[in-house]
Amino acid sequence: MTAYNFAYLDEATKRMLRRAILKAVAIPGYQVPFSSREMPMPYGWGTGGVQVTAACLVPEDTLKVIDQGADDTTNAVSIRKFFQRVADVAVTERTAQASIIQTRHRIPETPLIAGQILVFQVPIPEPLRFLEPREVETRVMHALEDYGLMQVRLYEDIARHGEIARAYAYPVRVEGRYIMDPSPIPKFDNPKLNNSPALQLFGAGRECRIYALPPFTRVESLDFDDYPFSATKAAGQSCALCGSTVSYLDEVITDDAGGRMFVCSDTDYCAARVAAGSTEDAA
Amino acid sequence: MSAHLTAGFIDPARDGARAFRQVLDAMAHPGRIVTLDGPQGPAPCSPAAASVLLTLADATTPLHLAGAHDAAALRDWVAFHLGAPLVGPADAVFALGTWDALGPLAAYPQGSAEYPDRSATLIVEMDALDTDGARLTGPGIETQAFLSLPDVGALADNAARFPLGLDVLFTCGPRLAALPRSTKIGGC
Ligand SMILES: [Zn+2]
């Protein structure tokens, strides 16, 4: 006998989560309430994502966990070890080999493929929260598609900054209906949400919400005809390790004298490119 | 204890997980037919429908058994394995039966504008389930899919109510396909 039920959660909790996930898939972009459970890790460590992953895992899965693109942060390592212990699943750092990927704040650079599930950890699921703090009011706004205030606020951004001043958690419209918060991924990742062959699930533990993007769902970043959305990053930079000019880069401080360099945020992508490059050099 | 009461998942946590992933795969790809290697429920319940109920239904999910599915052996199985209260269509979270027995879709909870998720899921037992028939498009479908539907008009009306509406699981033996309310039916 093991000390835990498979995937930690009891069966009644998994049934509740599974019902919520199916409704979320059936209503793309709509936030389904669920009863969040205590998990053996604090809020802020992805308890919503962990519960969604636990509800979806099968023994045959291969799990990858990333935090800001990296597999080796404390958060990613602890979640990966947790599921190794309670579900005995295989784990990987390779995006292409994973069947389920739990992520905090990034979408992998390697394009996702059919059959994969990407589970996002979500701190604040409500994209209208900064306009309206009351849940009962934001529910009505979503029900009525009353998104004018959101448009006004974004346009004020343009008036003030010359662009929509949102680098992360850039809101999207799902299939022309619900406005959705894609979690604090950089807006650079927003185009990857659209028409993905993978199933994308979003879990917010503290706020008890699950939402979903089925595969091949139309996801548009909010913009205006005269100010179209742009998924730009720092121009002219390339990764100091692998030389990529197309990946999302983190700036890292290299020494006490303020030296700095840019490296890929996606460590698996970067390491694979470095490995391929060194093989070529050796050949 | 009679034989039909023994037919549940052998390993509830792992069998339930595998069954859910199949149902999730179907719901995420409307029109795709998946196979559920679950236990045989009492007649006339299909193995696929039995797996769905064992995976998703419990004492918190009122269940409507329609027509021939409202049978003593199935009621006993539900009471033993699920504990789901048996209700009429208006109070159902899940409903199980043939298309004709389930009756008009309007009889089931459609969800509300604020909470469209509070709608019923129908499990429709089919004599045949094939990937031809009505043309399906929408989320989960790359270009188009086809599925043998029992009533294109009623289901197209259901889709037209999006984001309200019912979600449907079609079952035939161990096979299952899903039609969420987000799927558009017909057209070209
Ligand atoms: Zn790199």
PDB file of N, CA and C in Angstrom, chain B residues 8-80:
ATOM      1  N   GLY B   8     -17.749  -2.529 -10.730  1.00  0.00           N
ATOM      2  CA  GLY B   8     -17.264  -1.159 -10.666  1.00  0.00           C
ATOM      3  C   GLY B   8     -15.841  -1.157 -11.180  1.00  0.00           C
ATOM      4  N   PHE B   9     -15.111  -0.051 -10.957  1.00  0.00           N
ATOM      5  CA  PHE B   9     -13.699  -0.040 -11.315  1.00  0.00           C
ATOM      6  C   PHE B   9     -12.938  -0.959 -10.368  1.00  0.00           C
ATOM      7  N   ILE B  10     -11.993  -1.735 -10.903  1.00  0.00           N
ATOM      8  CA  ILE B  10     -11.165  -2.611 -10.063  1.00  0.00           C
ATOM      9  C   ILE B  10     -10.184  -1.762  -9.250  1.00  0.00           C
ATOM     10  N   ASP B  11      -9.584  -0.778  -9.914  1.00  0.00           N
ATOM     11  CA  ASP B  11      -8.651   0.132  -9.260  1.00  0.00           C
ATOM     12  C   ASP B  11      -9.210   1.546  -9.481  1.00  0.00           C
ATOM     13  N   PRO B  12     -10.094   1.997  -8.587  1.00  0.00           N
ATOM     14  CA  PRO B  12     -10.845   3.238  -8.867  1.00  0.00           C
ATOM     15  C   PRO B  12      -9.970   4.437  -9.224  1.00  0.00           C
ATOM     16  N   ALA B  13      -8.854   4.630  -8.533  1.00  0.00           N
ATOM     17  CA  ALA B  13      -8.054   5.827  -8.799  1.00  0.00           C
ATOM     18  C   ALA B  13      -7.437   5.785 -10.195  1.00  0.00           C
ATOM     19  N   ARG B  14      -6.833   4.656 -10.567  1.00  0.00           N
ATOM     20  CA  ARG B  14      -6.152   4.580 -11.868  1.00  0.00           C
ATOM     21  C   ARG B  14      -7.136   4.337 -13.011  1.00  0.00           C
ATOM     22  N   ASP B  15      -8.116   3.459 -12.792  1.00  0.00           N
ATOM     23  CA  ASP B  15      -9.122   3.230 -13.839  1.00  0.00           C
ATOM     24  C   ASP B  15      -9.918   4.508 -14.102  1.00  0.00           C
ATOM     25  N   GLY B  16     -10.252   5.212 -13.020  1.00  0.00           N
ATOM     26  CA  GLY B  16     -10.992   6.463 -13.166  1.00  0.00           C
ATOM     27  C   GLY B  16     -10.176   7.513 -13.901  1.00  0.00           C
ATOM     28  N   ALA B  17      -8.879   7.565 -13.602  1.00  0.00           N
ATOM     29  CA  ALA B  17      -8.006   8.528 -14.270  1.00  0.00           C
ATOM     30  C   ALA B  17      -7.937   8.246 -15.765  1.00  0.00           C
ATOM     31  N   ARG B  18      -7.779   6.957 -16.106  1.00  0.00           N
ATOM     32  CA  ARG B  18      -7.691   6.608 -17.536  1.00  0.00           C
ATOM     33  C   ARG B  18      -9.014   6.882 -18.249  1.00  0.00           C
ATOM     34  N   ALA B  19     -10.114   6.575 -17.599  1.00  0.00           N
ATOM     35  CA  ALA B  19     -11.420   6.834 -18.218  1.00  0.00           C
ATOM     36  C   ALA B  19     -11.624   8.330 -18.413  1.00  0.00           C
ATOM     37  N   PHE B  20     -11.245   9.118 -17.400  1.00  0.00           N
ATOM     38  CA  PHE B  20     -11.417  10.566 -17.536  1.00  0.00           C
ATOM     39  C   PHE B  20     -10.608  11.109 -18.699  1.00  0.00           C
ATOM     40  N   ARG B  21      -9.388  10.650 -18.850  1.00  0.00           N
ATOM     41  CA  ARG B  21      -8.556  11.168 -19.943  1.00  0.00           C
ATOM     42  C   ARG B  21      -9.176  10.864 -21.305  1.00  0.00           C
ATOM     43  N   GLN B  22      -9.836   9.714 -21.414  1.00  0.00           N
ATOM     44  CA  GLN B  22     -10.516   9.392 -22.663  1.00  0.00           C
ATOM     45  C   GLN B  22     -11.695  10.348 -22.888  1.00  0.00           C
ATOM     46  N   VAL B  23     -12.460  10.582 -21.828  1.00  0.00           N
ATOM     47  CA  VAL B  23     -13.603  11.495 -21.947  1.00  0.00           C
ATOM     48  C   VAL B  23     -13.110  12.914 -22.247  1.00  0.00           C
ATOM     49  N   LEU B  24     -12.030  13.318 -21.574  1.00  0.00           N
ATOM     50  CA  LEU B  24     -11.459  14.649 -21.821  1.00  0.00           C
ATOM     51  C   LEU B  24     -10.973  14.766 -23.264  1.00  0.00           C
ATOM     52  N   ASP B  25     -10.346  13.716 -23.757  1.00  0.00           N
ATOM     53  CA  ASP B  25      -9.871  13.706 -25.141  1.00  0.00           C
ATOM     54  C   ASP B  25     -11.051  13.870 -26.100  1.00  0.00           C
ATOM     55  N   ALA B  26     -12.146  13.174 -25.790  1.00  0.00           N
ATOM     56  CA  ALA B  26     -13.340  13.274 -26.637  1.00  0.00           C
ATOM     57  C   ALA B  26     -13.942  14.683 -26.564  1.00  0.00           C
ATOM     58  N   MET B  27     -14.045  15.226 -25.343  1.00  0.00           N
ATOM     59  CA  MET B  27     -14.661  16.556 -25.187  1.00  0.00           C
ATOM     60  C   MET B  27     -13.798  17.632 -25.843  1.00  0.00           C
ATOM     61  N   ALA B  28     -12.472  17.429 -25.817  1.00  0.00           N
ATOM     62  CA  ALA B  28     -11.560  18.403 -26.418  1.00  0.00           C
ATOM     63  C   ALA B  28     -11.465  18.239 -27.936  1.00  0.00           C
ATOM     64  N   HIS B  29     -12.002  17.141 -28.460  1.00  0.00           N
ATOM     65  CA  HIS B  29     -12.000  16.895 -29.910  1.00  0.00           C
ATOM     66  C   HIS B  29     -13.378  16.407 -30.320  1.00  0.00           C
ATOM     67  N   PRO B  30     -14.344  17.305 -30.408  1.00  0.00           N
ATOM     68  CA  PRO B  30     -15.717  16.881 -30.724  1.00  0.00           C
ATOM     69  C   PRO B  30     -15.754  16.040 -31.998  1.00  0.00           C
ATOM     70  N   GLY B  31     -16.496  14.950 -31.920  1.00  0.00           N
ATOM     71  CA  GLY B  31     -16.598  14.054 -33.061  1.00  0.00           C
ATOM     72  C   GLY B  31     -15.601  12.907 -33.024  1.00  0.00           C
ATOM     73  N   ARG B  32     -14.542  13.016 -32.227  1.00  0.00           N
ATOM     74  CA  ARG B  32     -13.565  11.925 -32.106  1.00  0.00           C
ATOM     75  C   ARG B  32     -14.167  10.802 -31.277  1.00  0.00           C
ATOM     76  N   ILE B  33     -14.009   9.570 -31.744  1.00  0.00           N
ATOM     77  CA  ILE B  33     -14.535   8.425 -31.001  1.00  0.00           C
ATOM     78  C   ILE B  33     -13.400   7.781 -30.205  1.00  0.00           C
ATOM     79  N   VAL B  34     -13.601   7.681 -28.886  1.00  0.00           N
ATOM     80  CA  VAL B  34     -12.618   7.056 -28.002  1.00  0.00           C
ATOM     81  C   VAL B  34     -13.224   5.769 -27.444  1.00  0.00           C
ATOM     82  N   THR B  35     -12.365   4.933 -26.862  1.00  0.00           N
ATOM     83  CA  THR B  35     -12.827   3.665 -26.293  1.00  0.00           C
ATOM     84  C   THR B  35     -12.538   3.644 -24.800  1.00  0.00           C
ATOM     85  N   LEU B  36     -13.528   3.252 -24.016  1.00  0.00           N
ATOM     86  CA  LEU B  36     -13.397   3.167 -22.567  1.00  0.00           C
ATOM     87  C   LEU B  36     -13.406   1.693 -22.169  1.00  0.00           C
ATOM     88  N   ASP B  37     -12.269   1.244 -21.657  1.00  0.00           N
ATOM     89  CA  ASP B  37     -12.172  -0.161 -21.269  1.00  0.00           C
ATOM     90  C   ASP B  37     -12.672  -0.333 -19.835  1.00  0.00           C
ATOM     91  N   GLY B  38     -13.929  -0.016 -19.636  1.00  0.00           N
ATOM     92  CA  GLY B  38     -14.463  -0.049 -18.277  1.00  0.00           C
ATOM     93  C   GLY B  38     -15.261  -1.301 -17.995  1.00  0.00           C
ATOM     94  N   PRO B  39     -15.859  -1.342 -16.819  1.00  0.00           N
ATOM     95  CA  PRO B  39     -16.658  -2.500 -16.434  1.00  0.00           C
ATOM     96  C   PRO B  39     -18.014  -2.514 -17.142  1.00  0.00           C
ATOM     97  N   GLN B  40     -18.611  -3.654 -17.174  1.00  0.00           N
ATOM     98  CA  GLN B  40     -19.947  -3.795 -17.740  1.00  0.00           C
ATOM     99  C   GLN B  40     -20.963  -3.403 -16.676  1.00  0.00           C
ATOM    100  N   GLY B  41     -21.712  -2.335 -16.935  1.00  0.00           N
ATOM    101  CA  GLY B  41     -22.803  -1.989 -16.031  1.00  0.00           C
ATOM    102  C   GLY B  41     -24.001  -2.873 -16.310  1.00  0.00           C
ATOM    103  N   PRO B  42     -25.015  -2.823 -15.461  1.00  0.00           N
ATOM    104  CA  PRO B  42     -26.215  -3.630 -15.722  1.00  0.00           C
ATOM    105  C   PRO B  42     -26.965  -3.113 -16.950  1.00  0.00           C
ATOM    106  N   ALA B  43     -27.553  -4.042 -17.707  1.00  0.00           N
ATOM    107  CA  ALA B  43     -28.311  -3.682 -18.899  1.00  0.00           C
ATOM    108  C   ALA B  43     -29.440  -2.722 -18.519  1.00  0.00           C
ATOM    109  N   PRO B  44     -29.766  -1.781 -19.408  1.00  0.00           N
ATOM    110  CA  PRO B  44     -29.197  -1.585 -20.753  1.00  0.00           C
ATOM    111  C   PRO B  44     -28.028  -0.606 -20.789  1.00  0.00           C
ATOM    112  N   CYS B  45     -27.370  -0.372 -19.666  1.00  0.00           N
ATOM    113  CA  CYS B  45     -26.284   0.615 -19.623  1.00  0.00           C
ATOM    114  C   CYS B  45     -25.062   0.089 -20.365  1.00  0.00           C
ATOM    115  N   SER B  46     -24.515   0.886 -21.292  1.00  0.00           N
ATOM    116  CA  SER B  46     -23.330   0.485 -22.038  1.00  0.00           C
ATOM    117  C   SER B  46     -22.097   0.562 -21.137  1.00  0.00           C
ATOM    118  N   PRO B  47     -21.037  -0.181 -21.467  1.00  0.00           N
ATOM    119  CA  PRO B  47     -19.790  -0.054 -20.709  1.00  0.00           C
ATOM    120  C   PRO B  47     -19.249   1.385 -20.714  1.00  0.00           C
ATOM    121  N   ALA B  48     -19.365   2.073 -21.841  1.00  0.00           N
ATOM    122  CA  ALA B  48     -18.866   3.456 -21.897  1.00  0.00           C
ATOM    123  C   ALA B  48     -19.640   4.350 -20.940  1.00  0.00           C
ATOM    124  N   ALA B  49     -20.972   4.207 -20.931  1.00  0.00           N
ATOM    125  CA  ALA B  49     -21.787   5.026 -20.026  1.00  0.00           C
ATOM    126  C   ALA B  49     -21.484   4.682 -18.573  1.00  0.00           C
ATOM    127  N   ALA B  50     -21.280   3.390 -18.285  1.00  0.00           N
ATOM    128  CA  ALA B  50     -20.944   2.996 -16.912  1.00  0.00           C
ATOM    129  C   ALA B  50     -19.627   3.631 -16.490  1.00  0.00           C
ATOM    130  N   SER B  51     -18.631   3.653 -17.387  1.00  0.00           N
ATOM    131  CA  SER B  51     -17.339   4.262 -17.064  1.00  0.00           C
ATOM    132  C   SER B  51     -17.478   5.765 -16.818  1.00  0.00           C
ATOM    133  N   VAL B  52     -18.280   6.427 -17.652  1.00  0.00           N
ATOM    134  CA  VAL B  52     -18.488   7.866 -17.476  1.00  0.00           C
ATOM    135  C   VAL B  52     -19.094   8.143 -16.100  1.00  0.00           C
ATOM    136  N   LEU B  53     -20.114   7.374 -15.749  1.00  0.00           N
ATOM    137  CA  LEU B  53     -20.776   7.604 -14.465  1.00  0.00           C
ATOM    138  C   LEU B  53     -19.831   7.320 -13.301  1.00  0.00           C
ATOM    139  N   LEU B  54     -19.079   6.226 -13.380  1.00  0.00           N
ATOM    140  CA  LEU B  54     -18.144   5.902 -12.298  1.00  0.00           C
ATOM    141  C   LEU B  54     -17.067   6.974 -12.159  1.00  0.00           C
ATOM    142  N   THR B  55     -16.731   7.639 -13.265  1.00  0.00           N
ATOM    143  CA  THR B  55     -15.661   8.638 -13.263  1.00  0.00           C
ATOM    144  C   THR B  55     -16.144   9.999 -12.781  1.00  0.00           C
ATOM    145  N   LEU B  56     -17.394  10.333 -13.082  1.00  0.00           N
ATOM    146  CA  LEU B  56     -17.841  11.719 -12.882  1.00  0.00           C
ATOM    147  C   LEU B  56     -19.006  11.886 -11.903  1.00  0.00           C
ATOM    148  N   ALA B  57     -19.817  10.865 -11.713  1.00  0.00           N
ATOM    149  CA  ALA B  57     -21.054  11.032 -10.939  1.00  0.00           C
ATOM    150  C   ALA B  57     -20.874  10.519  -9.519  1.00  0.00           C
ATOM    151  N   ASP B  58     -21.544  11.187  -8.588  1.00  0.00           N
ATOM    152  CA  ASP B  58     -21.524  10.753  -7.192  1.00  0.00           C
ATOM    153  C   ASP B  58     -22.713  11.370  -6.459  1.00  0.00           C
ATOM    154  N   ALA B  59     -22.672  11.358  -5.141  1.00  0.00           N
ATOM    155  CA  ALA B  59     -23.815  11.817  -4.349  1.00  0.00           C
ATOM    156  C   ALA B  59     -24.128  13.295  -4.563  1.00  0.00           C
ATOM    157  N   THR B  60     -23.171  14.048  -5.135  1.00  0.00           N
ATOM    158  CA  THR B  60     -23.380  15.484  -5.350  1.00  0.00           C
ATOM    159  C   THR B  60     -23.970  15.783  -6.726  1.00  0.00           C
ATOM    160  N   THR B  61     -24.189  14.750  -7.554  1.00  0.00           N
ATOM    161  CA  THR B  61     -24.642  14.986  -8.926  1.00  0.00           C
ATOM    162  C   THR B  61     -25.954  14.260  -9.201  1.00  0.00           C
ATOM    163  N   PRO B  62     -27.092  14.931  -9.047  1.00  0.00           N
ATOM    164  CA  PRO B  62     -28.379  14.305  -9.345  1.00  0.00           C
ATOM    165  C   PRO B  62     -28.400  13.724 -10.765  1.00  0.00           C
ATOM    166  N   LEU B  63     -28.981  12.539 -10.871  1.00  0.00           N
ATOM    167  CA  LEU B  63     -28.939  11.780 -12.129  1.00  0.00           C
ATOM    168  C   LEU B  63     -30.357  11.447 -12.569  1.00  0.00           C
ATOM    169  N   HIS B  64     -30.625  11.645 -13.849  1.00  0.00           N
ATOM    170  CA  HIS B  64     -31.911  11.245 -14.420  1.00  0.00           C
ATOM    171  C   HIS B  64     -31.715   9.992 -15.261  1.00  0.00           C
ATOM    172  N   LEU B  65     -32.425   8.934 -14.926  1.00  0.00           N
ATOM    173  CA  LEU B  65     -32.431   7.717 -15.741  1.00  0.00           C
ATOM    174  C   LEU B  65     -33.706   7.738 -16.569  1.00  0.00           C
ATOM    175  N   ALA B  66     -33.529   7.732 -17.896  1.00  0.00           N
ATOM    176  CA  ALA B  66     -34.680   7.904 -18.791  1.00  0.00           C
ATOM    177  C   ALA B  66     -35.084   6.577 -19.413  1.00  0.00           C
ATOM    178  N   GLY B  67     -36.367   6.375 -19.556  1.00  0.00           N
ATOM    179  CA  GLY B  67     -36.908   5.235 -20.308  1.00  0.00           C
ATOM    180  C   GLY B  67     -36.445   3.905 -19.744  1.00  0.00           C
ATOM    181  N   ALA B  68     -35.944   3.058 -20.632  1.00  0.00           N
ATOM    182  CA  ALA B  68     -35.541   1.705 -20.236  1.00  0.00           C
ATOM    183  C   ALA B  68     -34.366   1.701 -19.263  1.00  0.00           C
ATOM    184  N   HIS B  69     -33.621   2.817 -19.219  1.00  0.00           N
ATOM    185  CA  HIS B  69     -32.513   2.897 -18.256  1.00  0.00           C
ATOM    186  C   HIS B  69     -33.007   3.090 -16.829  1.00  0.00           C
ATOM    187  N   ASP B  70     -34.261   3.441 -16.679  1.00  0.00           N
ATOM    188  CA  ASP B  70     -34.835   3.558 -15.332  1.00  0.00           C
ATOM    189  C   ASP B  70     -35.295   2.164 -14.898  1.00  0.00           C
ATOM    190  N   ALA B  71     -34.318   1.266 -14.760  1.00  0.00           N
ATOM    191  CA  ALA B  71     -34.587  -0.137 -14.444  1.00  0.00           C
ATOM    192  C   ALA B  71     -34.028  -0.462 -13.066  1.00  0.00           C
ATOM    193  N   ALA B  72     -34.633  -1.454 -12.412  1.00  0.00           N
ATOM    194  CA  ALA B  72     -34.272  -1.764 -11.027  1.00  0.00           C
ATOM    195  C   ALA B  72     -32.781  -2.083 -10.887  1.00  0.00           C
ATOM    196  N   ALA B  73     -32.260  -2.906 -11.803  1.00  0.00           N
ATOM    197  CA  ALA B  73     -30.851  -3.305 -11.682  1.00  0.00           C
ATOM    198  C   ALA B  73     -29.925  -2.099 -11.807  1.00  0.00           C
ATOM    199  N   LEU B  74     -30.247  -1.189 -12.716  1.00  0.00           N
ATOM    200  CA  LEU B  74     -29.408   0.002 -12.905  1.00  0.00           C
ATOM    201  C   LEU B  74     -29.569   0.970 -11.726  1.00  0.00           C
ATOM    202  N   ARG B  75     -30.807   1.090 -11.232  1.00  0.00           N
ATOM    203  CA  ARG B  75     -31.007   1.930 -10.047  1.00  0.00           C
ATOM    204  C   ARG B  75     -30.198   1.407  -8.863  1.00  0.00           C
ATOM    205  N   ASP B  76     -30.177   0.085  -8.686  1.00  0.00           N
ATOM    206  CA  ASP B  76     -29.397  -0.506  -7.587  1.00  0.00           C
ATOM    207  C   ASP B  76     -27.902  -0.244  -7.779  1.00  0.00           C
ATOM    208  N   TRP B  77     -27.453  -0.395  -9.019  1.00  0.00           N
ATOM    209  CA  TRP B  77     -26.024  -0.167  -9.336  1.00  0.00           C
ATOM    210  C   TRP B  77     -25.649   1.291  -9.044  1.00  0.00           C
ATOM    211  N   VAL B  78     -26.519   2.216  -9.438  1.00  0.00           N
ATOM    212  CA  VAL B  78     -26.280   3.641  -9.176  1.00  0.00           C
ATOM    213  C   VAL B  78     -26.218   3.891  -7.673  1.00  0.00           C
ATOM    214  N   ALA B  79     -27.154   3.307  -6.937  1.00  0.00           N
ATOM    215  CA  ALA B  79     -27.183   3.520  -5.489  1.00  0.00           C
ATOM    216  C   ALA B  79     -25.915   2.973  -4.840  1.00  0.00           C
ATOM    217  N   PHE B  80     -25.455   1.819  -5.314  1.00  0.00           N
ATOM    218  CA  PHE B  80     -24.292   1.162  -4.700  1.00  0.00           C
ATOM    219  C   PHE B  80     -22.990   1.855  -5.074  1.00  0.00           C
TER     220      PHE B  80
END
